[in-house]
PDB file of C-alpha atoms in Angstrom:
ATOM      1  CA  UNK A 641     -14.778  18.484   6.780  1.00  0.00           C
ATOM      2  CA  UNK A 642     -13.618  16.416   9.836  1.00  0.00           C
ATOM      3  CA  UNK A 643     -15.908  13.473  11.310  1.00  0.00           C
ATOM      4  CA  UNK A 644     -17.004  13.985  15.025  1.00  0.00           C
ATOM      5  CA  UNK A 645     -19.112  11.174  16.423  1.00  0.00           C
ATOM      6  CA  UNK A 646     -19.101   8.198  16.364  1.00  0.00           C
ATOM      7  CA  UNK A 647     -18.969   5.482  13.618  1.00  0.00           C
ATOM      8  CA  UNK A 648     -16.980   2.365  11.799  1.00  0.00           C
ATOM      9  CA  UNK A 649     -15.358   0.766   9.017  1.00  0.00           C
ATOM     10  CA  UNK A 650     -16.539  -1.686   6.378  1.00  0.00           C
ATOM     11  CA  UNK A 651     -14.054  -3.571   4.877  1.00  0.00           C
ATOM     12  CA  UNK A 652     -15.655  -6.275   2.728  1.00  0.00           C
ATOM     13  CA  UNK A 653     -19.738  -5.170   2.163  1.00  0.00           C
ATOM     14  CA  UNK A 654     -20.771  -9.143   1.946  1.00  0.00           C
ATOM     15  CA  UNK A 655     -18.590 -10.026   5.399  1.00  0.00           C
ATOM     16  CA  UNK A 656     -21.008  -7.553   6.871  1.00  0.00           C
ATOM     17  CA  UNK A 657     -24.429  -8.715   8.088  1.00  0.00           C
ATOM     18  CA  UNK A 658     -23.932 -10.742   5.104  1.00  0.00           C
ATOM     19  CA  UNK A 659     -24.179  -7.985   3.039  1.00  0.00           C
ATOM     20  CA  UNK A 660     -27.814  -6.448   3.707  1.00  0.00           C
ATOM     21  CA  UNK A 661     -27.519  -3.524   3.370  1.00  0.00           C
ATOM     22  CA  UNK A 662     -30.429  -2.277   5.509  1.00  0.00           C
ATOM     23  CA  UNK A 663     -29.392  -5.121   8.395  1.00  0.00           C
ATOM     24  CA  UNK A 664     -26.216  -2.811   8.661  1.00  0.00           C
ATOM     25  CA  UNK A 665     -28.012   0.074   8.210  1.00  0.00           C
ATOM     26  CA  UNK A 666     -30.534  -0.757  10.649  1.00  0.00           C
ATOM     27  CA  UNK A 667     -27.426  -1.839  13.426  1.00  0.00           C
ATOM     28  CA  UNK A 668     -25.581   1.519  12.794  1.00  0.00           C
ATOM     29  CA  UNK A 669     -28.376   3.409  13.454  1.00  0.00           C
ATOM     30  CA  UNK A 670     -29.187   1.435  16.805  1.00  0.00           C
ATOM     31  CA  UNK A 671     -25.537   1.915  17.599  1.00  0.00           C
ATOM     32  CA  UNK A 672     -26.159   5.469  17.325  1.00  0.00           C
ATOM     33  CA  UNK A 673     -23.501   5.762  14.381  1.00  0.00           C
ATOM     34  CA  UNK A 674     -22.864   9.503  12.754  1.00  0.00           C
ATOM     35  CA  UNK A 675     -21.112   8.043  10.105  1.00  0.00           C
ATOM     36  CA  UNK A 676     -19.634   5.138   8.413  1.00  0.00           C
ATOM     37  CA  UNK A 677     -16.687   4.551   6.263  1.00  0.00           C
ATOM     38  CA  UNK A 678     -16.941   1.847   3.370  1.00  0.00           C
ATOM     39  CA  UNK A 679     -13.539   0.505   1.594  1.00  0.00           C
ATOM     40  CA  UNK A 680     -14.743   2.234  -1.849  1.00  0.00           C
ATOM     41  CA  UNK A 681     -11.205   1.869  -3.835  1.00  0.00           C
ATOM     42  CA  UNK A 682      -7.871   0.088  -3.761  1.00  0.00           C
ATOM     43  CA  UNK A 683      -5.531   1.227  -5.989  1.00  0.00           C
ATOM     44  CA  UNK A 684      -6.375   2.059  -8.973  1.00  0.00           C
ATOM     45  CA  UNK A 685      -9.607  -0.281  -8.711  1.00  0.00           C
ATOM     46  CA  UNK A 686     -13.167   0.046  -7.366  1.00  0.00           C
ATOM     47  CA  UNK A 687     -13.556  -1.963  -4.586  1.00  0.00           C
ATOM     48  CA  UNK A 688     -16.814  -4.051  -3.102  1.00  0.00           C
ATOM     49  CA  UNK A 689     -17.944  -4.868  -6.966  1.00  0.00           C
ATOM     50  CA  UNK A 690     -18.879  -8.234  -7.310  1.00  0.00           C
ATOM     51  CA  UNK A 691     -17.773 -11.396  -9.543  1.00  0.00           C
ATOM     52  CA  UNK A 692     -20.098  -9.809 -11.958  1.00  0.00           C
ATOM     53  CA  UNK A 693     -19.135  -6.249 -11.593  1.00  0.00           C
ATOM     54  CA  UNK A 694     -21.980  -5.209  -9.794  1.00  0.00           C
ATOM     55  CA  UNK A 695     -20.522  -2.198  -7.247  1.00  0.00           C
ATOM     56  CA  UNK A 696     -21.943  -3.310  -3.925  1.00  0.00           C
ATOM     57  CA  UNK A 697     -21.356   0.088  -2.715  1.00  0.00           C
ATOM     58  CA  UNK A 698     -24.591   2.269  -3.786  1.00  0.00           C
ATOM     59  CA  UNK A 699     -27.386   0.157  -2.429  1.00  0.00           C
ATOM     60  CA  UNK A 700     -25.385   0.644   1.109  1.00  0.00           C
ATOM     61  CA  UNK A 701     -24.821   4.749   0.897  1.00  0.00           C
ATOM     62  CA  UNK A 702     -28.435   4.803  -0.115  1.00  0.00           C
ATOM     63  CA  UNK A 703     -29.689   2.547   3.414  1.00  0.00           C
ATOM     64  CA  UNK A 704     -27.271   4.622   5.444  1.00  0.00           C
ATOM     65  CA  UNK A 705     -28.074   7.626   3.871  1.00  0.00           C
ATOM     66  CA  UNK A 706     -31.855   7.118   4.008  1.00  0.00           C
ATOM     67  CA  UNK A 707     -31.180   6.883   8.170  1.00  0.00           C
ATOM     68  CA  UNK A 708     -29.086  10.159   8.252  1.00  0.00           C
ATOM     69  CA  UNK A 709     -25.863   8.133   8.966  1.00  0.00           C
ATOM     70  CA  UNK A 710     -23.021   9.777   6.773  1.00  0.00           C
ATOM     71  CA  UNK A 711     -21.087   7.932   4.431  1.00  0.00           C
ATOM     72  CA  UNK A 712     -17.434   8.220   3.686  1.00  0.00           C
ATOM     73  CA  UNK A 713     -15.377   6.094   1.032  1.00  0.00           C
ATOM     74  CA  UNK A 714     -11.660   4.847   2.126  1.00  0.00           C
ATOM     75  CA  UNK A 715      -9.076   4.103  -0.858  1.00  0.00           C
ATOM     76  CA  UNK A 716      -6.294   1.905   0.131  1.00  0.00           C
ATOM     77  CA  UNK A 717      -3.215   3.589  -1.684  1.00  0.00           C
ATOM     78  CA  UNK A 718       0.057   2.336  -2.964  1.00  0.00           C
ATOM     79  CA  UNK A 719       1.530   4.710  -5.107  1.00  0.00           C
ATOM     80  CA  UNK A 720       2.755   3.454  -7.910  1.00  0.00           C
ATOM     81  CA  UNK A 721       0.298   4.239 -10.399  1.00  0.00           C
ATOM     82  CA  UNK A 722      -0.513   7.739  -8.551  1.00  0.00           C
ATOM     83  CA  UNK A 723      -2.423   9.480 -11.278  1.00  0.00           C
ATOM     84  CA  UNK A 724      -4.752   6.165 -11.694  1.00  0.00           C
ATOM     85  CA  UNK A 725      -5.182   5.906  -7.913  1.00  0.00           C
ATOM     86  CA  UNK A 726      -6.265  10.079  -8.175  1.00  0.00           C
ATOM     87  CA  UNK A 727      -8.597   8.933 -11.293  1.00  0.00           C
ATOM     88  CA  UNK A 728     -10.231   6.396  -9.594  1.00  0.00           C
ATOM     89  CA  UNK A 729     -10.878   8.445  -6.409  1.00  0.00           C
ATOM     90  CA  UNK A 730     -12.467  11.174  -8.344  1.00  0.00           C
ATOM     91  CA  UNK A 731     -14.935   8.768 -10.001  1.00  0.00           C
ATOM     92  CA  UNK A 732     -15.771   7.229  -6.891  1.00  0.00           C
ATOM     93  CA  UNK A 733     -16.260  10.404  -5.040  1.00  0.00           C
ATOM     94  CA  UNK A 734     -18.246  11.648  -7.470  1.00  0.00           C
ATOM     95  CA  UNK A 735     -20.278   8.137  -8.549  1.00  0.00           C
ATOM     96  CA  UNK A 736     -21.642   7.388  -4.967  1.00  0.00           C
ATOM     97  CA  UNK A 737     -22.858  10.971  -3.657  1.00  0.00           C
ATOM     98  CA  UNK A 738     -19.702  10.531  -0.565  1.00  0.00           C
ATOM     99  CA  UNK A 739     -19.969  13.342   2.086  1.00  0.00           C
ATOM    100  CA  UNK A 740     -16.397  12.451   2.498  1.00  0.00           C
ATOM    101  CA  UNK A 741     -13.295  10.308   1.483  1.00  0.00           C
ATOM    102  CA  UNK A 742     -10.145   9.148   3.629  1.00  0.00           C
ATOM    103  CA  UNK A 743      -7.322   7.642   2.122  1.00  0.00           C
ATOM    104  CA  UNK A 744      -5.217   4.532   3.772  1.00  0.00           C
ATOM    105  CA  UNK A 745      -1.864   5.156   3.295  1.00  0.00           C
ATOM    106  CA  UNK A 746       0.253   2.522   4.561  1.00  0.00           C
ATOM    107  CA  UNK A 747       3.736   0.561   4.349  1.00  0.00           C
ATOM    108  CA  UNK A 748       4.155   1.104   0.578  1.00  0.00           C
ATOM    109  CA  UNK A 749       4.759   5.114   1.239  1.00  0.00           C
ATOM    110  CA  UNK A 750       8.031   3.878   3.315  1.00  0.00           C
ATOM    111  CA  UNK A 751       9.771   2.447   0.195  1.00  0.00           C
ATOM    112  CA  UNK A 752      12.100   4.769  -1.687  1.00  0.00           C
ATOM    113  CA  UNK A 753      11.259   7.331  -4.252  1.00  0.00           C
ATOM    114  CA  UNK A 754       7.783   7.732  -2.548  1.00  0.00           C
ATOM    115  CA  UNK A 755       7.955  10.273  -0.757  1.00  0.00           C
TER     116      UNK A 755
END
């Protein structure tokens, strides 16, 4: 599946809108958003779970989903622990009902022995 329209990224849910879900939800949808991408994973680790473990990330699929916007999880990827980073993209994939995933592969891929 490829995205075609037009949409963003969400870094940090609580730097967004202050972390309403619906306030976002509401602006993609007046933005005319198809989809939206929401930093799901880093590493080996969930990502946008709070000081007290609560995953941040459900509550916003739900609002975007509820408004037709797609949602897509991005995993920031290092690759030293590659069989943990696959693990934890599998349970996130298949924890938050994702119509797609996209994984950030940056710098670390240009250091030797991961090629």
């Amino acid at each position: 599946m490829t995205l075609q329209g037009k949409g963003y990224f969400i870094w940090r849910i609580p730097y967004a809108e202050n972390g309403n879900v619906n306030a976002i939800a509401s602006l993609a949808q007046q933005a005319g958003y198809t989809h939206v991408l929401v930093k799901v994973a880093d590493g080996a680790y969930a990502y946008n779970v709070d000081s007290n473990g609560r995953d941040l990330v459900p509550p916003l699929v739900n609002a975007l989903k509820a408004r037709n916007i797609k949602v897509w999880g991005w995993h920031y990827i290092y690759g030293d622990y590659p069989t943990s980073e696959a693990d934890k993209a599998i349970q996130r994939i298949n924890g938050l009902r994702l119509d797609g995933y996209a994984l950030d592969v940056e710098g670390e891929y240009k250091q030797a022995g991961k090629a």
